[in-house]
Short mmCIF file of C-alpha atoms in Angstrom, two decimals:
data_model
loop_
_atom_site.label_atom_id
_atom_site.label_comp_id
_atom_site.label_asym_id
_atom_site.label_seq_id
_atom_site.Cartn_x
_atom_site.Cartn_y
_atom_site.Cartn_z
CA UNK A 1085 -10.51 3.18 9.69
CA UNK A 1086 -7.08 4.89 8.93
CA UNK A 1087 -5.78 4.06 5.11
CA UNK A 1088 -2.07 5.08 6.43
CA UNK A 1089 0.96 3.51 5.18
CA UNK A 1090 4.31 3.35 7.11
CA UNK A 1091 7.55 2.63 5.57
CA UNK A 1092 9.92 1.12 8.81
CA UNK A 1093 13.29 2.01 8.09
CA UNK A 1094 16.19 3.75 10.65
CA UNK A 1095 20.05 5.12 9.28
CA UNK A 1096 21.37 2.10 11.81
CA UNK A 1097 20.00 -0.29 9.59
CA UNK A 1098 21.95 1.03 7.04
CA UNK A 1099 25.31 1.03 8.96
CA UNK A 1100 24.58 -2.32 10.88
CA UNK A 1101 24.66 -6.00 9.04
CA UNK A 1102 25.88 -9.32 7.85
CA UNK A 1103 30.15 -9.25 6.54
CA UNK A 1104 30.33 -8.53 3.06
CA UNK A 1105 30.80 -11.69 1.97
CA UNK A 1106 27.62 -13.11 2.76
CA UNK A 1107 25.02 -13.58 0.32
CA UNK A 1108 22.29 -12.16 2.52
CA UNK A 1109 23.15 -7.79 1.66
CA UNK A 1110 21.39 -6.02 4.48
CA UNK A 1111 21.77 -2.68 2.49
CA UNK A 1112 18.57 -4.22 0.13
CA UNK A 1113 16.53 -2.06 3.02
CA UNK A 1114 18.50 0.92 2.57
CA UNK A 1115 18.26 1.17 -1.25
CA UNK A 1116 14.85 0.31 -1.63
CA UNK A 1117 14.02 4.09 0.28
CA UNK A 1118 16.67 5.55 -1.46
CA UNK A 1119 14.81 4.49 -4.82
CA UNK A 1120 11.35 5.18 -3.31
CA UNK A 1121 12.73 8.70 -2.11
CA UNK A 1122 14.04 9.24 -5.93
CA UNK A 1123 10.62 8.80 -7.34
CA UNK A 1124 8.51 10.10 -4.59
CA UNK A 1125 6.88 7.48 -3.31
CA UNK A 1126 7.57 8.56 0.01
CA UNK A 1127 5.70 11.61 0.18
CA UNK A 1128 1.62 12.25 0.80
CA UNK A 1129 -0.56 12.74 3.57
CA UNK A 1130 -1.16 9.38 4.03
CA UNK A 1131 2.54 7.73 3.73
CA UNK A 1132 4.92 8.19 6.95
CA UNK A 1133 8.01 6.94 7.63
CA UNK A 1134 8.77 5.32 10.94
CA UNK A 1135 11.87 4.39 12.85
CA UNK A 1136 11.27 1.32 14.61
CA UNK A 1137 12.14 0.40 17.66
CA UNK A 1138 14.28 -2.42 18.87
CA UNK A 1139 12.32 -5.29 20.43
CA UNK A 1140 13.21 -5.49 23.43
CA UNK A 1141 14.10 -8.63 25.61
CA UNK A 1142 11.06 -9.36 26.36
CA UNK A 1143 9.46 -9.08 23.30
CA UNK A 1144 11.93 -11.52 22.18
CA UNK A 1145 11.37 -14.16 24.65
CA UNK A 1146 7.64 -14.67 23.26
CA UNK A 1147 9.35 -17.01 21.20
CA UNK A 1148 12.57 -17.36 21.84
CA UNK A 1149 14.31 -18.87 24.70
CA UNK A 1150 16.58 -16.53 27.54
CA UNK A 1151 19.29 -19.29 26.63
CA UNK A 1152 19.40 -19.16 23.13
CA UNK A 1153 19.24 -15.04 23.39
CA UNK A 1154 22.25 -15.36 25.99
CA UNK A 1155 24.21 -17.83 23.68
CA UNK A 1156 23.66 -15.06 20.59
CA UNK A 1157 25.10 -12.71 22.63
CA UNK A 1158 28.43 -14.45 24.09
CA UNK A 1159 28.87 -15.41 20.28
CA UNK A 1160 28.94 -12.17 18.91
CA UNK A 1161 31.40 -11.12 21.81
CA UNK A 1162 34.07 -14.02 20.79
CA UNK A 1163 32.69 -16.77 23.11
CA UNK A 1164 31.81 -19.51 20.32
CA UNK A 1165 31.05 -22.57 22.32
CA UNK A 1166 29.31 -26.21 21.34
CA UNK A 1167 26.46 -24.37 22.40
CA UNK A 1168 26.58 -22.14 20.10
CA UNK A 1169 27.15 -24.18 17.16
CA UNK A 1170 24.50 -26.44 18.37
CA UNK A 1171 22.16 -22.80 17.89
CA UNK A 1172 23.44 -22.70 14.53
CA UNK A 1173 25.88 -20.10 14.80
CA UNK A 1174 28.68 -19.66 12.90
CA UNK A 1175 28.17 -21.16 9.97
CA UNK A 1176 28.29 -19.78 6.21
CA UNK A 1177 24.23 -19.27 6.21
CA UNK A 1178 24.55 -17.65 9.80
CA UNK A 1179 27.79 -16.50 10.23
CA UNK A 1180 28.94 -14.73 13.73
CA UNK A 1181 29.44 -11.21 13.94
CA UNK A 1182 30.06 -8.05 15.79
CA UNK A 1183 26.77 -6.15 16.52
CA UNK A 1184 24.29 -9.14 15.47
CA UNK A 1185 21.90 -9.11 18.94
CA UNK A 1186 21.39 -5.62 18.30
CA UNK A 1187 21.19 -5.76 14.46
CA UNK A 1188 18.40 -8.72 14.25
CA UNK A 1189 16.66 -6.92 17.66
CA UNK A 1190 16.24 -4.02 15.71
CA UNK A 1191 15.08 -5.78 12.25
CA UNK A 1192 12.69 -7.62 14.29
CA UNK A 1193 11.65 -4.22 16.17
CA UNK A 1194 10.48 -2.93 12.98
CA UNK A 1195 7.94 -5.78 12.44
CA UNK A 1196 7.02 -5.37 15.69
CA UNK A 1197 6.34 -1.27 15.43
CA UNK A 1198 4.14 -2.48 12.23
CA UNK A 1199 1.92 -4.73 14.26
CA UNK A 1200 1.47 -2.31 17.25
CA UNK A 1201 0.96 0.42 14.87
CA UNK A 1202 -2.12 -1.34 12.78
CA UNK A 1203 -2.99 -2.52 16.93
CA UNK A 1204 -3.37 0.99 17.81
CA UNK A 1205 -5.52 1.72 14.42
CA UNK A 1206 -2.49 4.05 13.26
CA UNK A 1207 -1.52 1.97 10.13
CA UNK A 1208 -3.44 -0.07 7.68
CA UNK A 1209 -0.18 -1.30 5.62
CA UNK A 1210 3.21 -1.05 6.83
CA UNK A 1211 6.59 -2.18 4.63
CA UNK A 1212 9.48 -3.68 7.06
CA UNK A 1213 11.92 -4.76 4.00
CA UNK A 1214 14.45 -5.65 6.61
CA UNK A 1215 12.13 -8.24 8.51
CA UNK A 1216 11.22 -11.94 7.41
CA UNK A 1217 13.33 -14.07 9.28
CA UNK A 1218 11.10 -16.95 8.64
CA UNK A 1219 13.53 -20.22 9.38
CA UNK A 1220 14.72 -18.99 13.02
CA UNK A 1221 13.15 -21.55 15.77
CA UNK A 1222 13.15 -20.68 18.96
CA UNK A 1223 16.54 -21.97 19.79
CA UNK A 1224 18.13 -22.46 16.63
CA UNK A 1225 19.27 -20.21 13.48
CA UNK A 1226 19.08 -21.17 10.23
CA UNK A 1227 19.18 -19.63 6.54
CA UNK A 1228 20.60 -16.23 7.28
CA UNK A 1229 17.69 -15.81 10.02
CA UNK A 1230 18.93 -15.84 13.95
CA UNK A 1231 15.15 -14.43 15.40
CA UNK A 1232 11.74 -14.67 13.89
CA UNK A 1233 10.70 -11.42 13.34
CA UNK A 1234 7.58 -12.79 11.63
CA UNK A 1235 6.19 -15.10 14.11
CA UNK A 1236 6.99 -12.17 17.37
CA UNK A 1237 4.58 -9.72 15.46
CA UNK A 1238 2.06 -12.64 14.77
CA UNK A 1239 2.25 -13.48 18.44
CA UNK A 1240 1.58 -9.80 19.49
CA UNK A 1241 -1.57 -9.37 17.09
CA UNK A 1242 -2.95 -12.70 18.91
CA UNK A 1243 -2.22 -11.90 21.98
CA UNK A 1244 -4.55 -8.89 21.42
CA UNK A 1245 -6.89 -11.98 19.51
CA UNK A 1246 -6.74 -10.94 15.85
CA UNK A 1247 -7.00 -13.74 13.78
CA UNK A 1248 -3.51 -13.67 11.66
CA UNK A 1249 -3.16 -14.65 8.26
CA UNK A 1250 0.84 -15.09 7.23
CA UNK A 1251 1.45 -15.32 3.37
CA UNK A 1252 4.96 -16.37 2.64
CA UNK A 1253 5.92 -16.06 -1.04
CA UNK A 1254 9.62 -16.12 -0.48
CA UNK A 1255 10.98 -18.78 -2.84
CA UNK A 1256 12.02 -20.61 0.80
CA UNK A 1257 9.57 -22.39 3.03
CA UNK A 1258 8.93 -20.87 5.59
CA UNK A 1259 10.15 -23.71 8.37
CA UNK A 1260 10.65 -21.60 11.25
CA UNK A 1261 6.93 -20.24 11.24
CA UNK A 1262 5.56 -23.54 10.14
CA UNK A 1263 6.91 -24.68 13.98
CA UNK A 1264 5.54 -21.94 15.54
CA UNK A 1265 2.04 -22.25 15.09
CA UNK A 1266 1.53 -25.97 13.39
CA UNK A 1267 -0.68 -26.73 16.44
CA UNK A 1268 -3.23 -23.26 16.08
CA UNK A 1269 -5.85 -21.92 14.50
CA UNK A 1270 -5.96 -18.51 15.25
CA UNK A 1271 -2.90 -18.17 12.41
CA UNK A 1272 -2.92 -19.61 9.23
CA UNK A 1273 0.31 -20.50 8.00
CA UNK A 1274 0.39 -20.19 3.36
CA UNK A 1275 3.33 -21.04 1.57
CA UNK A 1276 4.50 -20.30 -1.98
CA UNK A 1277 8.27 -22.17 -2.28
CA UNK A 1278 10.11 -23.76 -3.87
CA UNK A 1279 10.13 -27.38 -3.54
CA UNK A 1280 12.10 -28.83 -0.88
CA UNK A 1281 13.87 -31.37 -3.31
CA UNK A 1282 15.50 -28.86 -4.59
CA UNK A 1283 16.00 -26.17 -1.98
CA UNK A 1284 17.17 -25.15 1.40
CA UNK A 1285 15.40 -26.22 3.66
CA UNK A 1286 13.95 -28.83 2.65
CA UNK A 1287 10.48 -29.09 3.73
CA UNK A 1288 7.08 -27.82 3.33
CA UNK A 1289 5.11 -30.75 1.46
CA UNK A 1290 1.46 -30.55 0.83
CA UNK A 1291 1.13 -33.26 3.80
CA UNK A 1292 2.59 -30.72 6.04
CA UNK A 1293 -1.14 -29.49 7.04
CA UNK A 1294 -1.18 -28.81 11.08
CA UNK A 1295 -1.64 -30.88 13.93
CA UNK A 1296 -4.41 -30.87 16.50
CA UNK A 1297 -6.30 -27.97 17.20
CA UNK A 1298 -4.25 -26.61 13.83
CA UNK A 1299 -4.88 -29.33 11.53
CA UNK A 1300 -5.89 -27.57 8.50
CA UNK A 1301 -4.69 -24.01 9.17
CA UNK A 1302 -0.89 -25.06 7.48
CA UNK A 1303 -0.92 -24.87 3.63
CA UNK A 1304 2.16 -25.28 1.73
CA UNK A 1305 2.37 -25.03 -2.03
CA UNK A 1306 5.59 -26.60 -3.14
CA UNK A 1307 6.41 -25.76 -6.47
CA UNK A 1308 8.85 -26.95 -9.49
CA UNK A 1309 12.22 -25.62 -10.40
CA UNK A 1310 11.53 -22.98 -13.76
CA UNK A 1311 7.67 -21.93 -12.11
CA UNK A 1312 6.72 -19.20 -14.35
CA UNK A 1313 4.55 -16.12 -13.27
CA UNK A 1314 1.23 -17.73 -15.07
CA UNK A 1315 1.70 -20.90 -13.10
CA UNK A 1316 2.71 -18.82 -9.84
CA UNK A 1317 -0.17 -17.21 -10.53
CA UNK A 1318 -2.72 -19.73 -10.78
CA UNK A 1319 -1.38 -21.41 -7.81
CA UNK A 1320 -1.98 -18.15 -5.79
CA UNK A 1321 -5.34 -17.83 -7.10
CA UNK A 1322 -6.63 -21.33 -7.27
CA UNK A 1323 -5.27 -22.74 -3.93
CA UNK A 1324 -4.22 -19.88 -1.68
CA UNK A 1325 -6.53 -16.79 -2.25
CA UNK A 1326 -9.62 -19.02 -1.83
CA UNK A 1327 -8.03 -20.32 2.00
CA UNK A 1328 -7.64 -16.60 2.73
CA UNK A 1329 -10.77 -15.12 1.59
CA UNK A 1330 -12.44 -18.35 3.76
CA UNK A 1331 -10.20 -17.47 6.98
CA UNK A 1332 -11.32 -14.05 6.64
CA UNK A 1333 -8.50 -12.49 8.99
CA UNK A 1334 -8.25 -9.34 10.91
CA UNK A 1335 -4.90 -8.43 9.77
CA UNK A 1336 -2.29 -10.21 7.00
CA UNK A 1337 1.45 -10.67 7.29
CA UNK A 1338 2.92 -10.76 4.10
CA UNK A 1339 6.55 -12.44 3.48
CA UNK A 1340 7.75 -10.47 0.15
CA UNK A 1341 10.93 -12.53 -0.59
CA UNK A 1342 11.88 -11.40 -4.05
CA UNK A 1343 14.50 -14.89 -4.14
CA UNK A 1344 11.86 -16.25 -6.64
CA UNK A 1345 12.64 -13.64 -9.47
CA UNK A 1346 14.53 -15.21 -12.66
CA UNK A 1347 17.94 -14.75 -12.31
CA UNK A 1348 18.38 -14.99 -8.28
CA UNK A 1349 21.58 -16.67 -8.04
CA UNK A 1350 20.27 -19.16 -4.69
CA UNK A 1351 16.59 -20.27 -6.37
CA UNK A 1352 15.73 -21.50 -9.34
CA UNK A 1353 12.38 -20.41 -10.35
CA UNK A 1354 11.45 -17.97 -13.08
CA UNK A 1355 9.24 -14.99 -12.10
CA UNK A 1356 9.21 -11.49 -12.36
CA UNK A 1357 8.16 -8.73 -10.17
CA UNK A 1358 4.90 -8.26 -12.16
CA UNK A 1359 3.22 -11.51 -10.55
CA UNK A 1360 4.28 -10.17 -6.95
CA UNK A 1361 1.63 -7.25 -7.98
CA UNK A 1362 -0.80 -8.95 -9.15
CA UNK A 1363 -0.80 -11.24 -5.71
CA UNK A 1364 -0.67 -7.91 -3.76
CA UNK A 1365 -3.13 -6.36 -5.33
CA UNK A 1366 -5.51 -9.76 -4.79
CA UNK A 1367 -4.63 -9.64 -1.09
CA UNK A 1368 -5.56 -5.87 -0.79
CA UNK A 1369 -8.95 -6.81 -2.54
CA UNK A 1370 -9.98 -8.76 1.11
CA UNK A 1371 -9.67 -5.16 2.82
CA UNK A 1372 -7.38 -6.18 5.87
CA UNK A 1373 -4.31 -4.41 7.29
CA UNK A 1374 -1.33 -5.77 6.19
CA UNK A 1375 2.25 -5.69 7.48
CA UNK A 1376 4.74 -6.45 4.64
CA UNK A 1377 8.06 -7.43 5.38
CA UNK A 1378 11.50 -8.56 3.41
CA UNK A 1379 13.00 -11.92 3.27
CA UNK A 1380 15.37 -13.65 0.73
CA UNK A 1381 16.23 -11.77 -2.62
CA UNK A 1382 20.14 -11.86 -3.59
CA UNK A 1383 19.85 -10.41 -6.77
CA UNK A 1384 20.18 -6.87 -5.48
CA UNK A 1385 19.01 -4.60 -7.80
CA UNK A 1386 16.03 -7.28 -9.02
CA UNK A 1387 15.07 -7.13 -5.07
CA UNK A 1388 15.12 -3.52 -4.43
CA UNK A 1389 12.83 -2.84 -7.57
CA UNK A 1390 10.40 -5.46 -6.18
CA UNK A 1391 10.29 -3.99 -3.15
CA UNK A 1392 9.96 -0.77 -4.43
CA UNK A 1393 7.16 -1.67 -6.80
CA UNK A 1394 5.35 -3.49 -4.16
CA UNK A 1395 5.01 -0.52 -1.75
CA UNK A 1396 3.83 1.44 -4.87
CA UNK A 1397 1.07 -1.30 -5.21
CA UNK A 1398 0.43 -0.81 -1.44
CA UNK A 1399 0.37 2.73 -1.86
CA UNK A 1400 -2.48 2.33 -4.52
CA UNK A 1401 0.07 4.09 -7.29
CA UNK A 1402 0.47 1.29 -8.88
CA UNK A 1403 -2.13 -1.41 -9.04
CA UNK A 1404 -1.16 -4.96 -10.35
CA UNK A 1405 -1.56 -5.19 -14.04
CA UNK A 1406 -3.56 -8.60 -15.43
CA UNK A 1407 -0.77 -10.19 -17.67
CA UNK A 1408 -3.70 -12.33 -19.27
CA UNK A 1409 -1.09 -15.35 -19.39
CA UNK A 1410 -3.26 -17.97 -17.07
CA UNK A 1411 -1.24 -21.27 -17.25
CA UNK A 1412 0.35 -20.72 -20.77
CA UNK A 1413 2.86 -18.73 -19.24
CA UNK A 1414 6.28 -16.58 -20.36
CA UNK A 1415 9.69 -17.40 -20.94
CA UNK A 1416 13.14 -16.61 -19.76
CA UNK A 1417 15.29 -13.84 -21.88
CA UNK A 1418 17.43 -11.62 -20.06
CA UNK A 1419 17.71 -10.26 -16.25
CA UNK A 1420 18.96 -7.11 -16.97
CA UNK A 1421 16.45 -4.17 -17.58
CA UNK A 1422 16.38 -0.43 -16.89
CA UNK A 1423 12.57 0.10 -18.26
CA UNK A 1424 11.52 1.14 -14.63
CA UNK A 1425 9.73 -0.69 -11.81
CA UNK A 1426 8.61 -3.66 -13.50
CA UNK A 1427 10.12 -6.62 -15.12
CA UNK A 1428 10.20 -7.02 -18.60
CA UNK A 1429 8.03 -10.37 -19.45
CA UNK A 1430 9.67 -13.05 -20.05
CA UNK A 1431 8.72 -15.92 -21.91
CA UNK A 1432 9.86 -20.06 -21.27
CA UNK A 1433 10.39 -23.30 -23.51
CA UNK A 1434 6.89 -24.29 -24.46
CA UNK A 1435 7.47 -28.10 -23.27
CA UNK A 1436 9.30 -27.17 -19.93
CA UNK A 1437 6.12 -24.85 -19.67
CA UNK A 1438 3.74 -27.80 -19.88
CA UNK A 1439 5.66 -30.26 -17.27
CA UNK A 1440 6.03 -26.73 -14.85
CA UNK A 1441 1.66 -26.80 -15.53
CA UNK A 1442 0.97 -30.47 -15.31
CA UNK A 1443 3.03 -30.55 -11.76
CA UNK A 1444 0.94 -26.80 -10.29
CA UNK A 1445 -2.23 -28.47 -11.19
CA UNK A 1446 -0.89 -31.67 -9.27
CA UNK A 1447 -0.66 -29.81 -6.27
CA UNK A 1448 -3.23 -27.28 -6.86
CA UNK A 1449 -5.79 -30.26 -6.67
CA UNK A 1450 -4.15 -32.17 -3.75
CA UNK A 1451 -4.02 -28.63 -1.53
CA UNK A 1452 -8.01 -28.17 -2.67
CA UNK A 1453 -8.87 -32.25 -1.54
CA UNK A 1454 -7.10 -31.95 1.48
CA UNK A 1455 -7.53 -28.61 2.80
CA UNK A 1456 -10.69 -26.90 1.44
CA UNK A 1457 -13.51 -29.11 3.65
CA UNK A 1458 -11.69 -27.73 6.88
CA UNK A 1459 -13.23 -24.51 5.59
CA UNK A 1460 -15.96 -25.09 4.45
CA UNK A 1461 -14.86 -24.49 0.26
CA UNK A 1462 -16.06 -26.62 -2.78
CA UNK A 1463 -12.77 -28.91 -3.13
CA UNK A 1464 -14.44 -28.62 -7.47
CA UNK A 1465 -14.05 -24.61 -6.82
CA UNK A 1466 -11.87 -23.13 -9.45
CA UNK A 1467 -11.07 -19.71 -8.82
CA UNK A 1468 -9.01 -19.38 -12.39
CA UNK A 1469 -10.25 -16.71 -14.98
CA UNK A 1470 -10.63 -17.75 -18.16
#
């Protein structure tokens, strides 16, 4: 099996995007090479940069609907109708503008290219950090995201019946996806957010499990406002890593929002890049391909050194280092470092700390009662070291 890497990046993602004034900087893409071309990481016989290719309509309509690709386009031309608005266009989160089909076509091209690539047994990790447009449905937009890049690659690897895995740890839930494939089992839907009392959009509870032939296969892991990378941590490894080792899928599609890092002016959790490692590094440990993409992150530089430390972790350059912090946790200092790719620890009020812990393990358990018969775990398991 081929251990090649593919960075999916083009120049007309670069000169293509949102207005300046929204939060959601398309440029994150752009600088995260740049950075990556600075240090090197883009060289070696293995590593290859692709230009994607723009999905095309019918890629698009495996999920989305000829009207709501039709409406997209008369928007972004002038026509703004109540049909439009009723798509969710126009607004401050999804704003209209010139050049957005062909923008978002080609974003969601490049998580396409990933999944035909490790299809074609060309790649076994590939990086799209424009891609995770996790809360488009199939006729609506929603929270910067117009069409589901996510959910078209899924839909290609299982129409050629891999079994998909999709790990979401972008502080949002991941609504859009959630929709897509509530009712399945050959993708497994896992959540990290934040929880929906306190953030866009508002869902993803631990109820939220799948219906039907999917009951089971949806795990969401809602967690508290100030969640630390010890507790983010021990979530991951207690609750999610045990449902993905158990699914045992042929490929993994990883959502790398960097919106949970401290100091990300939309979220309000407390991490730093160094857990996002450490999670990578556990997923890479199943053996799978894996097709990264982007998602939220509007702390700029904080996102484009996560991303760029996370394809160093894919690249095997830099594996994720064990903090040894389990549920004790770090605290919050300062957002502002130059020390490289990595965040400087940071360490958090001892009695927020044990509220943040008490909640985790609330959770933690209920996702383990709930969730671990339907395959086949211990719901007593406890996959914590120490």
């Amino acid at each position: 099996m081929t251990r090649k890497k593919y960075f999916l990046h083009c120049p007309d993602l670069d000169r293509g995007g949102y207005p300046p004034d929204c939060p959601f900087n398309t440029h994150r893409a752009g600088l995260t090479r740049k950075k990556l071309v600075s240090i090197g990481a883009l060289t070696g016989s293995d590593i290859e940069e692709r230009a994607p290719v723009p999905a095309v309509r019918q890629e698009l309509e495996l999920f989305h609907t000829a009207r709501y690709l039709n409406i997209i386009r008369e928007a972004e031309n002038g026509n703004l109708t109540v049909e439009s608005l009723e798509a969710g266009l126009g607004t401050p989160d999804c704003p209209v503008f010139k050049g957005m089909y062909d923008f978002v076509a080609l974003a969601c091209g490049a998580s396409i290219t990933g999944a035909r690539l490790i299809l074609a047994g060309e790649a076994f990790m590939a990086f799209n950090p424009s891609g995770g447009f996790h809360h488009a449905e199939p006729e609506k937009a929603g929270g910067f995201c117009y069409m589901n890049d996510v959910v078209l690659a899924a839909i290609i690897l299982t129409q050629s019946h891999k079994r998909v895995a999709f790990i979401d740890l972008d502080v949002h839930h991941c609504d859009g996806v959630q929709k897509a494939f509530y009712d399945r089992n050959d993708v497994i839907t896992i959540s990290l957010h934040e929880n929906g009392k306190t953030l866009f959009p508002g869902t993803g509870w631990e109820s939220e499990t799948g219906h039907g032939a999917g009951e089971g296969y949806n795990v969401n892991i809602p967690l508290p406002v100030g969640t630390y990378d010890g507790a983010y941590k021990y979530a991951f490894q207690n609750a999610a890593f045990p449902l993905l080792k158990a699914y045992d899928p042929d490929v993994v599609i990883l959502e790398l929002g960097m919106d949970g890092l401290a100091g990300d002016p939309l979220a309000h959790l407390n991490l730093t890049n160094n857990v996002h490692a450490d999670i990578i590094s556990m997923i890479m440990s199943i053996g799978k391909p894996i097709l990264m993409t982007g998602g939220g992150g509007y702390n700029v530089p904080n996102t484009v050194r996560g991303w760029a430390l996370a394809w160093r972790v894919l690249c095997g350059e830099e594996g994720g280092g064990e903090l040894g912090l389990g549920m004790g946790g770090v605290m919050l200092e300062t957002t502002e470092w130059t020390g490289g790719l990595r965040d400087r620890i940071l360490i958090s009020d001892a009695g927020t700390r044990m509220a943040i812990d008490r909640e985790v393990k609330r959770v933690v358990g209920r996702i383990k009662a709930t969730l671990f018969p339907y395959h086949g775990l211990d719901p007593e398991l406890n996959s914590a070291k120490g």
